[in-house]
Amino acid sequence: MSDERYWDDAVVGDECITPSVTVTEAMVNGYAELTGDFTPVHVDEEYARTTPFGTRVAHGLFGLSLADGLKTRAEYRFLPGMSLGWTWDFKLPIKLGDTVHVKFRVGSMRTTKREGWGIVVLPSELINQHGQVVQLGEHRLMIPMRPKAKVEGEPA
């Protein structure tokens, strides 16, 4: 099933692995340009060699951005809703040339006071080509529910 899902279509425990992406120098430089974060460990290889990482690493928030974007390319995805926020931790560096993907699952679901909407919590892991979790956390989303079918004779 690759169609976008309503809240009602999700089941706690559903899991998905996203496509992967390889982190390039151009991507990290572009992120630095976009955000204005030119911290040397991200953009200066000579400096980065003197750090505990030993080489340039991607911005932590770039990893979160990749995780969010990769989820939109997954086979398991929801109709557009509203992001309610992230809880996210950086565990290991993301180095230039790393290939990452996201593994996520439906951790919990609940209805909301807003009619026609429900909330899903998606525990997620950003994983590199070595199988190491480099970042992890949760994404909270408000997703539309499946529209109720009209009963014949019921007022519109």
N, CA and C of each residue as an Amber inpcrd file, in Angstrom:
protein
   468
   0.8650000  -1.1880000   0.0000000   0.0000000   0.0000000   0.0000000
   0.9010000   1.2370000   0.0000000   0.8640000   2.0040000  -1.0600000
   1.7110000   3.1840000  -1.1210000   0.8880000   4.4680000  -1.1300000
  -0.4280000   4.3580000  -1.1050000  -1.2470000   5.5560000  -1.0310000
  -1.0710000   6.2050000   0.3320000  -1.2520000   7.5080000   0.3750000
  -1.1380000   8.2120000   1.6490000  -2.2700000   7.7710000   2.5650000
  -1.9550000   7.6080000   3.8200000  -2.8830000   7.0640000   4.8020000
  -3.5730000   8.1590000   5.6080000  -4.8070000   7.8650000   5.9400000
  -5.5170000   8.6280000   6.9590000  -5.0720000   8.1120000   8.3270000
  -5.4000000   8.8780000   9.3690000  -5.1070000   8.4510000  10.7340000
  -5.6860000   7.0660000  10.9970000  -6.9110000   6.8460000  10.5270000
  -7.6100000   5.5790000  10.7730000  -6.8980000   4.3780000  10.1500000
  -6.0630000   4.6090000   9.1480000  -5.3780000   3.5170000   8.4560000
  -4.1480000   3.0260000   9.2120000  -3.6790000   3.7980000  10.1670000
  -2.4730000   3.4300000  10.9120000  -2.8130000   2.4280000  12.0070000
  -1.8360000   1.6120000  12.3320000  -1.9660000   0.6420000  13.4190000
  -0.6990000   0.7530000  14.2620000  -0.8670000   0.8440000  15.5820000
   0.3030000   0.8880000  16.4630000   1.1620000  -0.3440000  16.1810000
   2.4390000  -0.0950000  15.9680000   3.3670000  -1.1800000  15.6460000
   3.7420000  -1.2360000  14.1730000   2.9620000  -0.6040000  13.3030000
   3.3480000  -0.5480000  11.8840000   4.7510000   0.0180000  11.7820000
   5.5840000  -0.5650000  10.9050000   6.9680000  -0.1110000  10.7260000
   7.2620000   0.1540000   9.2630000   8.2650000   0.9860000   9.0290000
   8.6880000   1.2840000   7.6610000  10.1640000   1.6560000   7.6580000
  10.8150000   1.3100000   6.5740000  12.1800000   1.7720000   6.3110000
  12.1170000   2.6170000   5.0490000  12.6900000   3.8060000   5.1190000
  12.6280000   4.7560000   4.0060000  13.6980000   4.4400000   2.9620000
  13.6010000   5.0810000   1.8130000  14.7510000   5.0710000   0.8990000
  15.9420000   5.7110000   1.6100000  17.1190000   5.6000000   1.0150000
  18.3150000   6.1850000   1.6240000  18.8320000   7.3430000   0.7820000
  19.7310000   8.1090000   1.3710000  20.3760000   9.2190000   0.6820000
  21.8260000   9.2790000   1.1500000  22.7180000   9.6290000   0.2310000
  24.1260000   9.7930000   0.5720000  24.4090000  11.2740000   0.8010000
  25.0200000  11.5760000   1.9240000  25.3270000  12.9550000   2.3030000
  26.5680000  13.4100000   1.5370000  26.4220000  14.4900000   0.7840000
  27.5170000  15.0020000  -0.0380000  28.0400000  16.3280000   0.5230000
  29.2230000  16.6770000   0.0650000  29.7990000  17.9640000   0.4390000
  28.8850000  19.1020000  -0.0140000  28.3380000  18.9890000  -1.2160000
  27.4490000  20.0400000  -1.7360000  26.2140000  20.2040000  -0.8440000
  25.6800000  19.0970000  -0.3370000  24.5040000  19.1810000   0.5380000
  24.8400000  19.9090000   1.8390000  25.9760000  19.5530000   2.4430000
  26.3710000  20.1790000   3.7070000  26.6830000  21.6650000   3.4850000
  27.3810000  21.9810000   2.3950000  27.6620000  23.3870000   2.0910000
  26.3710000  24.1550000   1.8250000  25.4340000  23.5220000   1.1210000
  24.1450000  24.1620000   0.8580000  23.3690000  24.4190000   2.1420000
  23.4270000  23.4680000   3.0560000  22.7490000  23.6480000   4.3400000
  23.3910000  24.8020000   5.1070000  24.7210000  24.8970000   5.0630000
  25.4090000  26.0070000   5.7240000  24.9530000  27.3390000   5.1210000
  24.8630000  27.4000000   3.7930000  24.3900000  28.6230000   3.1150000
  22.9620000  28.9560000   3.5250000  22.1130000  27.9340000   3.5490000
  20.7010000  28.1400000   3.8700000  20.5150000  28.6600000   5.2840000
  21.2590000  28.1000000   6.2370000  21.0460000  28.4380000   7.6420000
  21.9830000  29.5130000   8.1700000  23.0850000  29.7500000   7.4670000
  24.0770000  30.6930000   7.9630000  25.0100000  30.0850000   8.9960000
  24.9340000  28.7520000   9.1700000  25.7930000  28.0650000  10.1450000
  27.0490000  27.5680000   9.4450000  28.1070000  28.3700000   9.5420000
  29.3920000  28.0370000   8.9140000  30.4100000  27.5740000   9.9530000
  29.9440000  26.9170000  11.0110000  30.8470000  26.3860000  12.0260000
  31.9060000  25.5500000  11.3100000  33.2010000  25.7760000  11.6030000
  34.2710000  25.1340000  10.8350000  34.2150000  23.6080000  10.7610000
  33.7060000  22.9430000  11.7800000  33.6520000  21.4720000  11.7270000
  32.7490000  20.9860000  10.5800000  31.8880000  21.8770000  10.0860000
  30.9860000  21.5210000   8.9880000  31.5400000  21.9220000   7.6170000
  32.3620000  22.9780000   7.5750000  32.7310000  23.5330000   6.2660000
  34.2390000  23.6140000   6.0000000  35.0650000  23.3140000   6.9860000
  36.5140000  23.4670000   6.8280000  37.2090000  22.1480000   7.1840000
  37.6080000  21.3970000   6.1490000  38.2080000  20.0750000   6.3700000
  39.4950000  20.1700000   7.1870000  40.3070000  21.1710000   6.9280000
  41.5660000  21.3000000   7.6710000  41.2920000  21.4560000   9.1660000
  40.3560000  22.3260000   9.4950000  39.9740000  22.4870000  10.9020000
  39.3480000  21.1980000  11.4400000  38.4360000  20.5980000  10.6800000
  37.7020000  19.4170000  11.1400000  38.6430000  18.2650000  11.4770000
  39.7850000  18.1650000  10.7840000  40.7570000  17.1040000  11.0800000
  41.3170000  17.2170000  12.4930000  41.2570000  18.4290000  13.0790000
  41.7970000  18.6370000  14.4300000  40.7660000  18.3090000  15.5170000
  39.5360000  17.9730000  15.1180000  38.4660000  17.7000000  16.0870000
  38.4000000  16.2040000  16.3870000  37.6760000  15.8330000  17.4130000
  37.4980000  14.4060000  17.7040000  36.8800000  13.6150000  16.5410000
  36.1640000  14.3020000  15.6290000  35.5520000  13.6190000  14.4870000
  36.5940000  13.2560000  13.4260000  37.6630000  14.0350000  13.3370000
  38.7280000  13.7510000  12.3840000  38.4230000  14.1290000  10.9540000
  37.2450000  14.6310000  10.7110000  36.8250000  15.0350000   9.3690000
  35.5690000  15.8980000   9.4950000  35.1600000  16.4810000   8.3820000
  33.9420000  17.2890000   8.3840000  32.7330000  16.4220000   8.7000000
  31.7880000  16.9920000   9.4060000  30.5280000  16.3080000   9.7080000
  29.3600000  17.2230000   9.3580000  28.2390000  16.5910000   9.0660000
  27.0210000  17.3510000   8.7530000  26.4770000  18.0040000  10.0250000
  25.7620000  19.0700000   9.8520000  25.0730000  19.7370000  10.9420000
  24.0650000  18.7560000  11.5560000  23.9230000  18.7790000  12.8660000
  22.9420000  17.9110000  13.5130000  21.5370000  18.1450000  12.9970000
  21.1610000  19.4100000  12.8420000  19.8060000  19.6970000  12.3540000
  19.6340000  19.3140000  10.8930000  20.7230000  19.2310000  10.1570000
  20.6530000  18.7160000   8.7830000  20.2250000  17.2510000   8.8230000
  20.7480000  16.4880000   9.7910000  20.3310000  15.0960000   9.9500000
  18.8390000  14.9900000  10.2300000  18.3390000  15.8460000  11.1100000
  16.9030000  15.8550000  11.3940000  16.1180000  16.2140000  10.1360000
  16.6040000  17.1890000   9.3810000  15.9260000  17.5740000   8.1330000
  15.8990000  16.4170000   7.1490000  17.0210000  15.6910000   7.0500000
  17.0410000  14.5170000   6.1770000  16.0280000  13.4830000   6.6300000
  15.9730000  13.2380000   7.9420000  15.0260000  12.2520000   8.4730000
  13.5980000  12.6320000   8.0990000  13.2610000  13.9050000   8.2450000
  11.9100000  14.3570000   7.9230000  11.6260000  14.1880000   6.4320000
  12.5750000  14.5800000   5.6040000  12.3800000  14.4510000   4.1600000
  12.3020000  13.0080000   3.7060000  13.1440000  12.1470000   4.2620000
  13.1090000  10.7330000   3.8730000  11.7720000  10.1030000   4.2220000
  11.1790000  10.4990000   5.3430000   9.8760000   9.9430000   5.7150000
   8.8180000  10.2950000   4.6750000   8.9230000  11.4460000   4.0320000
   7.9250000  11.8250000   3.0230000   8.0790000  10.9950000   1.7520000
   9.2250000  10.3110000   1.5990000   9.4710000   9.4720000   0.4240000
   9.2240000   7.9930000   0.7130000   8.8270000   7.6910000   1.9480000
   8.5920000   6.3000000   2.3470000   7.3170000   5.7660000   1.7160000
   7.2510000   4.4640000   1.6010000   6.0250000   3.8450000   1.1090000
   4.8910000   4.0290000   2.1200000   5.2280000   4.0840000   3.4030000
   4.2410000   4.2810000   4.4650000   4.2530000   5.7640000   4.8160000
   3.2510000   6.4690000   4.3290000   3.1890000   7.8980000   4.6280000
   1.7410000   8.3230000   4.7840000   1.5670000   9.4530000   5.4390000
   0.2390000   9.9510000   5.7660000  -0.1680000  11.0900000   4.8370000
  -1.4780000  11.3140000   4.7660000  -1.9780000  12.5200000   4.1090000
  -1.3630000  13.7240000   4.8150000  -1.1710000  14.8180000   4.0950000
  -0.5960000  15.9930000   4.7500000  -1.4280000  16.4060000   5.9660000
  -0.7260000  16.6680000   7.0360000  -1.3600000  17.1080000   8.2720000
  -0.5540000  18.2360000   8.8680000  -0.3660000  18.1770000  10.1730000
   0.3730000  19.2270000  10.8630000   1.4250000  18.5870000  11.7620000
   2.6570000  19.0270000  11.6140000   3.7090000  18.5600000  12.5220000
   3.5230000  19.2660000  13.8550000   3.5210000  18.4930000  14.9240000
   3.3780000  19.0600000  16.2650000   4.7190000  19.1730000  16.9680000
   5.7670000  18.6410000  16.3470000   7.0920000  18.7880000  16.9230000
   7.8740000  17.5010000  16.9510000   9.1240000  17.6710000  17.2980000
  10.0850000  16.5760000  17.3500000  10.7600000  16.5650000  18.7050000
  11.1050000  15.3920000  19.1690000  12.0580000  15.2040000  20.2480000
  13.1810000  14.4330000  19.5880000  14.4150000  14.9500000  19.5910000
  15.4490000  14.3870000  18.7150000  16.8100000  14.4570000  19.3830000
  17.5630000  13.3780000  19.2800000  18.9030000  13.3050000  19.8690000
  19.9400000  12.9740000  18.8130000  21.1160000  13.5530000  18.9670000
  22.2580000  13.2850000  18.0920000  23.1580000  12.2890000  18.8040000
  23.3740000  11.1200000  18.2340000  24.1640000  10.0630000  18.8750000
  25.5690000   9.9370000  18.2970000  25.6870000   9.9650000  16.9800000
  26.9700000   9.8220000  16.2960000  27.0440000  10.8440000  15.1720000
  28.2540000  11.2040000  14.7430000  28.3740000  12.1600000  13.6390000
  27.9060000  11.5640000  12.3200000  27.4210000  12.4360000  11.4630000
  27.1090000  12.0720000  10.0780000  28.2330000  12.6740000   9.2440000
  29.0190000  11.8140000   8.6260000  30.1770000  12.2670000   7.8550000
  29.8320000  12.3740000   6.3790000  30.5870000  13.1960000   5.6650000
  30.4060000  13.3000000   4.2220000  30.6100000  11.9130000   3.6320000
  29.7290000  11.5150000   2.7440000  29.7980000  10.1910000   2.1370000
  28.9670000   9.1430000   2.8480000  28.4680000   9.4350000   4.0640000
  27.5890000   8.4820000   4.7460000  26.2740000   8.3630000   3.9820000
  25.7320000   7.1700000   3.9670000  24.4170000   6.9170000   3.3710000
  23.4760000   6.5790000   4.5110000  22.4080000   7.3430000   4.6230000
  21.4870000   7.1910000   5.7460000  20.0760000   6.8850000   5.2750000
  19.3370000   6.2140000   6.1360000  17.9080000   5.9640000   5.9270000
  17.2290000   6.0700000   7.2890000  15.9060000   6.0620000   7.2690000
  15.1360000   6.1560000   8.5070000  14.3240000   4.8850000   8.6940000
  14.3290000   4.4030000   9.9180000  13.4180000   3.3300000  10.3180000
  12.4620000   3.9700000  11.3110000  11.1570000   3.8880000  11.0330000
  10.1900000   4.4590000  11.9610000   9.0290000   3.5050000  12.1450000
   8.2860000   3.7580000  13.2200000   7.1070000   2.9430000  13.4990000
   6.0340000   3.8240000  14.1110000   4.8140000   3.3300000  14.0660000
   3.7170000   4.0100000  14.7470000   3.7940000   3.5730000  16.2070000
   4.1980000   4.4940000  17.0690000   4.3800000   4.1820000  18.4820000
   3.1080000   4.3200000  19.2880000   2.3300000   5.3500000  18.9640000
   1.0640000   5.5540000  19.6710000   0.1420000   6.4070000  18.8070000
  -1.1230000   6.3300000  19.1530000  -2.1650000   7.0720000  18.4270000
  -3.2010000   7.5540000  19.4370000  -3.7700000   8.7250000  19.1500000
  -4.8970000   9.1870000  19.9690000  -5.7460000  10.1510000  19.1580000
  -7.0010000  10.2570000  19.5590000  -7.8840000  11.2070000  18.9120000
  -7.6030000  12.5840000  19.5010000  -8.1770000  13.5960000  18.8800000
  -7.9870000  14.9710000  19.3510000  -9.3360000  15.6210000  19.5950000
  -9.2880000  16.8000000  20.1830000 -10.5150000  17.5890000  20.3600000
 -10.9650000  18.1670000  19.0240000 -10.0320000  18.2900000  18.1040000
 -10.3470000  18.8320000  16.7870000 -11.0030000  17.7330000  15.9630000
 -12.2580000  17.9050000  15.6650000 -13.0090000  16.8790000  14.9430000
 -12.3480000  16.5530000  13.5990000 -12.2570000  15.2600000  13.3200000
 -11.7150000  14.8300000  12.0450000 -10.2050000  14.6770000  12.0170000
  -9.5570000  14.7800000  13.1920000  -8.1020000  14.6940000  13.2570000
  -7.6720000  13.7530000  14.3750000  -6.5240000  13.1180000  14.1760000
  -5.9300000  12.2770000  15.2020000  -4.4280000  12.5210000  15.2390000
  -3.8060000  12.1060000  16.3300000  -2.3650000  12.2990000  16.4960000
  -1.6700000  10.9430000  16.4610000  -0.5600000  10.8940000  15.7260000
   0.3160000   9.7250000  15.7370000   1.6790000  10.1770000  16.2490000
   2.3320000   9.2780000  16.9840000   3.7010000   9.5010000  17.4310000
   4.5560000   8.4530000  16.7440000   5.5790000   8.9240000  16.0240000
   6.4250000   8.0500000  15.2310000   7.8480000   8.0090000  15.7910000
   8.1710000   7.0300000  16.6520000   9.5660000   6.8500000  17.0450000
  10.3800000   6.5420000  15.7890000  11.5150000   7.2130000  15.6350000
  12.2830000   7.1400000  14.3960000  13.7770000   7.0710000  14.6860000
  14.4980000   6.3760000  13.8090000  15.9480000   6.2880000  13.9080000
  16.5560000   6.6200000  12.5530000  17.5610000   7.4810000  12.5490000
  18.3450000   7.7650000  11.3580000  19.5740000   6.8610000  11.4390000
  19.7400000   5.9970000  10.4490000  20.7240000   4.9190000  10.4980000
  21.6910000   5.0660000   9.3290000  23.0030000   4.8980000   9.6080000
  23.9960000   5.0120000   8.5300000  24.2380000   3.6590000   7.8500000
  25.1440000   3.6680000   6.8850000  25.4230000   2.4750000   6.0740000
  26.0550000   1.3450000   6.8750000  26.5230000   1.6360000   8.0790000
  27.1150000   0.6080000   8.9400000  26.0910000   0.0180000   9.9060000
  24.8310000   0.4630000   9.7770000  23.7850000  -0.0030000  10.6790000
  23.7820000   0.7090000  12.0190000  24.5510000   1.8000000  12.1300000
  24.6330000   2.5600000  13.3760000  23.5380000   3.6270000  13.4210000
  22.8760000   3.7410000  14.5610000  21.8900000   4.8040000  14.7560000
  22.6660000   6.0860000  15.0370000  22.5610000   7.0520000  14.1230000
  23.2810000   8.3090000  14.3000000  22.4140000   9.3740000  14.9750000
  21.1040000   9.2810000  14.7810000  20.1690000  10.1930000  15.4330000
  18.8780000   9.4210000  15.6860000  18.1290000   9.8340000  16.7080000
  16.8560000   9.1840000  16.9690000  15.9510000  10.0760000  17.7780000
  14.6750000   9.7610000  17.7370000  13.6940000  10.5160000  18.4990000
  12.2940000  10.1870000  18.0610000  11.4180000  11.1450000  18.2700000
  10.0040000  10.9700000  17.9240000   9.4980000  12.1690000  17.1490000
   8.5770000  11.8850000  16.2530000   7.8710000  12.9350000  15.5230000
   6.3960000  12.8100000  15.8780000   5.7980000  13.9140000  16.2820000
   4.3700000  13.9550000  16.5850000   3.6490000  14.6640000  15.4500000
   2.6380000  13.9830000  14.9120000   1.8940000  14.5160000  13.7670000
   0.3960000  14.4930000  14.0300000  -0.2990000  15.5420000  13.5910000
  -1.7570000  15.5330000  13.5730000  -2.1670000  15.2240000  12.1390000
  -2.9380000  14.1480000  11.9860000  -3.2790000  13.6070000  10.6720000
  -4.7970000  13.6070000  10.5020000  -5.2860000  13.8900000   9.2940000
  -6.7350000  13.8250000   9.0950000  -7.2610000  12.3980000   9.2160000
  -8.4690000  12.2960000   9.7690000  -9.1720000  11.0120000   9.8200000
  -9.9140000  10.8140000   8.5030000 -10.2420000   9.5630000   8.2410000
 -11.0190000   9.2350000   7.0410000 -12.3810000   9.9120000   7.1670000
 -12.8200000  10.6180000   6.1060000 -14.1460000  11.2720000   6.1780000
 -15.2240000  10.2090000   6.4040000 -16.1830000  10.5740000   7.2590000
 -17.2830000   9.6490000   7.5300000 -18.1870000   9.5800000   6.3120000
 -18.6050000   8.3790000   5.9800000 -19.5240000   8.1980000   4.8560000
 -20.8920000   8.7610000   5.2590000 -21.5210000   9.4290000   4.3110000
 -22.8490000   9.9790000   4.5800000 -23.8610000   8.8460000   4.5550000
 -24.7560000   8.8920000   5.5290000 -25.8470000   7.9200000   5.5890000
 -26.9980000   8.4980000   4.8050000 -27.6060000   7.6870000   3.9490000
 -28.7140000   8.1670000   3.1210000 -29.8290000   8.6800000   4.0110000
 -30.3450000   9.8580000   3.6660000 -31.4000000  10.4750000   4.4280000
 -30.8890000  11.3780000   5.5460000 -29.5840000  11.3410000   5.8210000
 -29.0040000  12.1790000   6.8590000 -28.7760000  13.5680000   6.2920000
 -29.0730000  14.6250000   7.0670000 -28.8440000  15.9790000   6.5470000
 -27.3480000  16.2210000   6.2950000 -27.0640000  17.0230000   5.2720000
 -25.6790000  17.2910000   4.8880000 -24.9820000  18.1910000   5.8530000
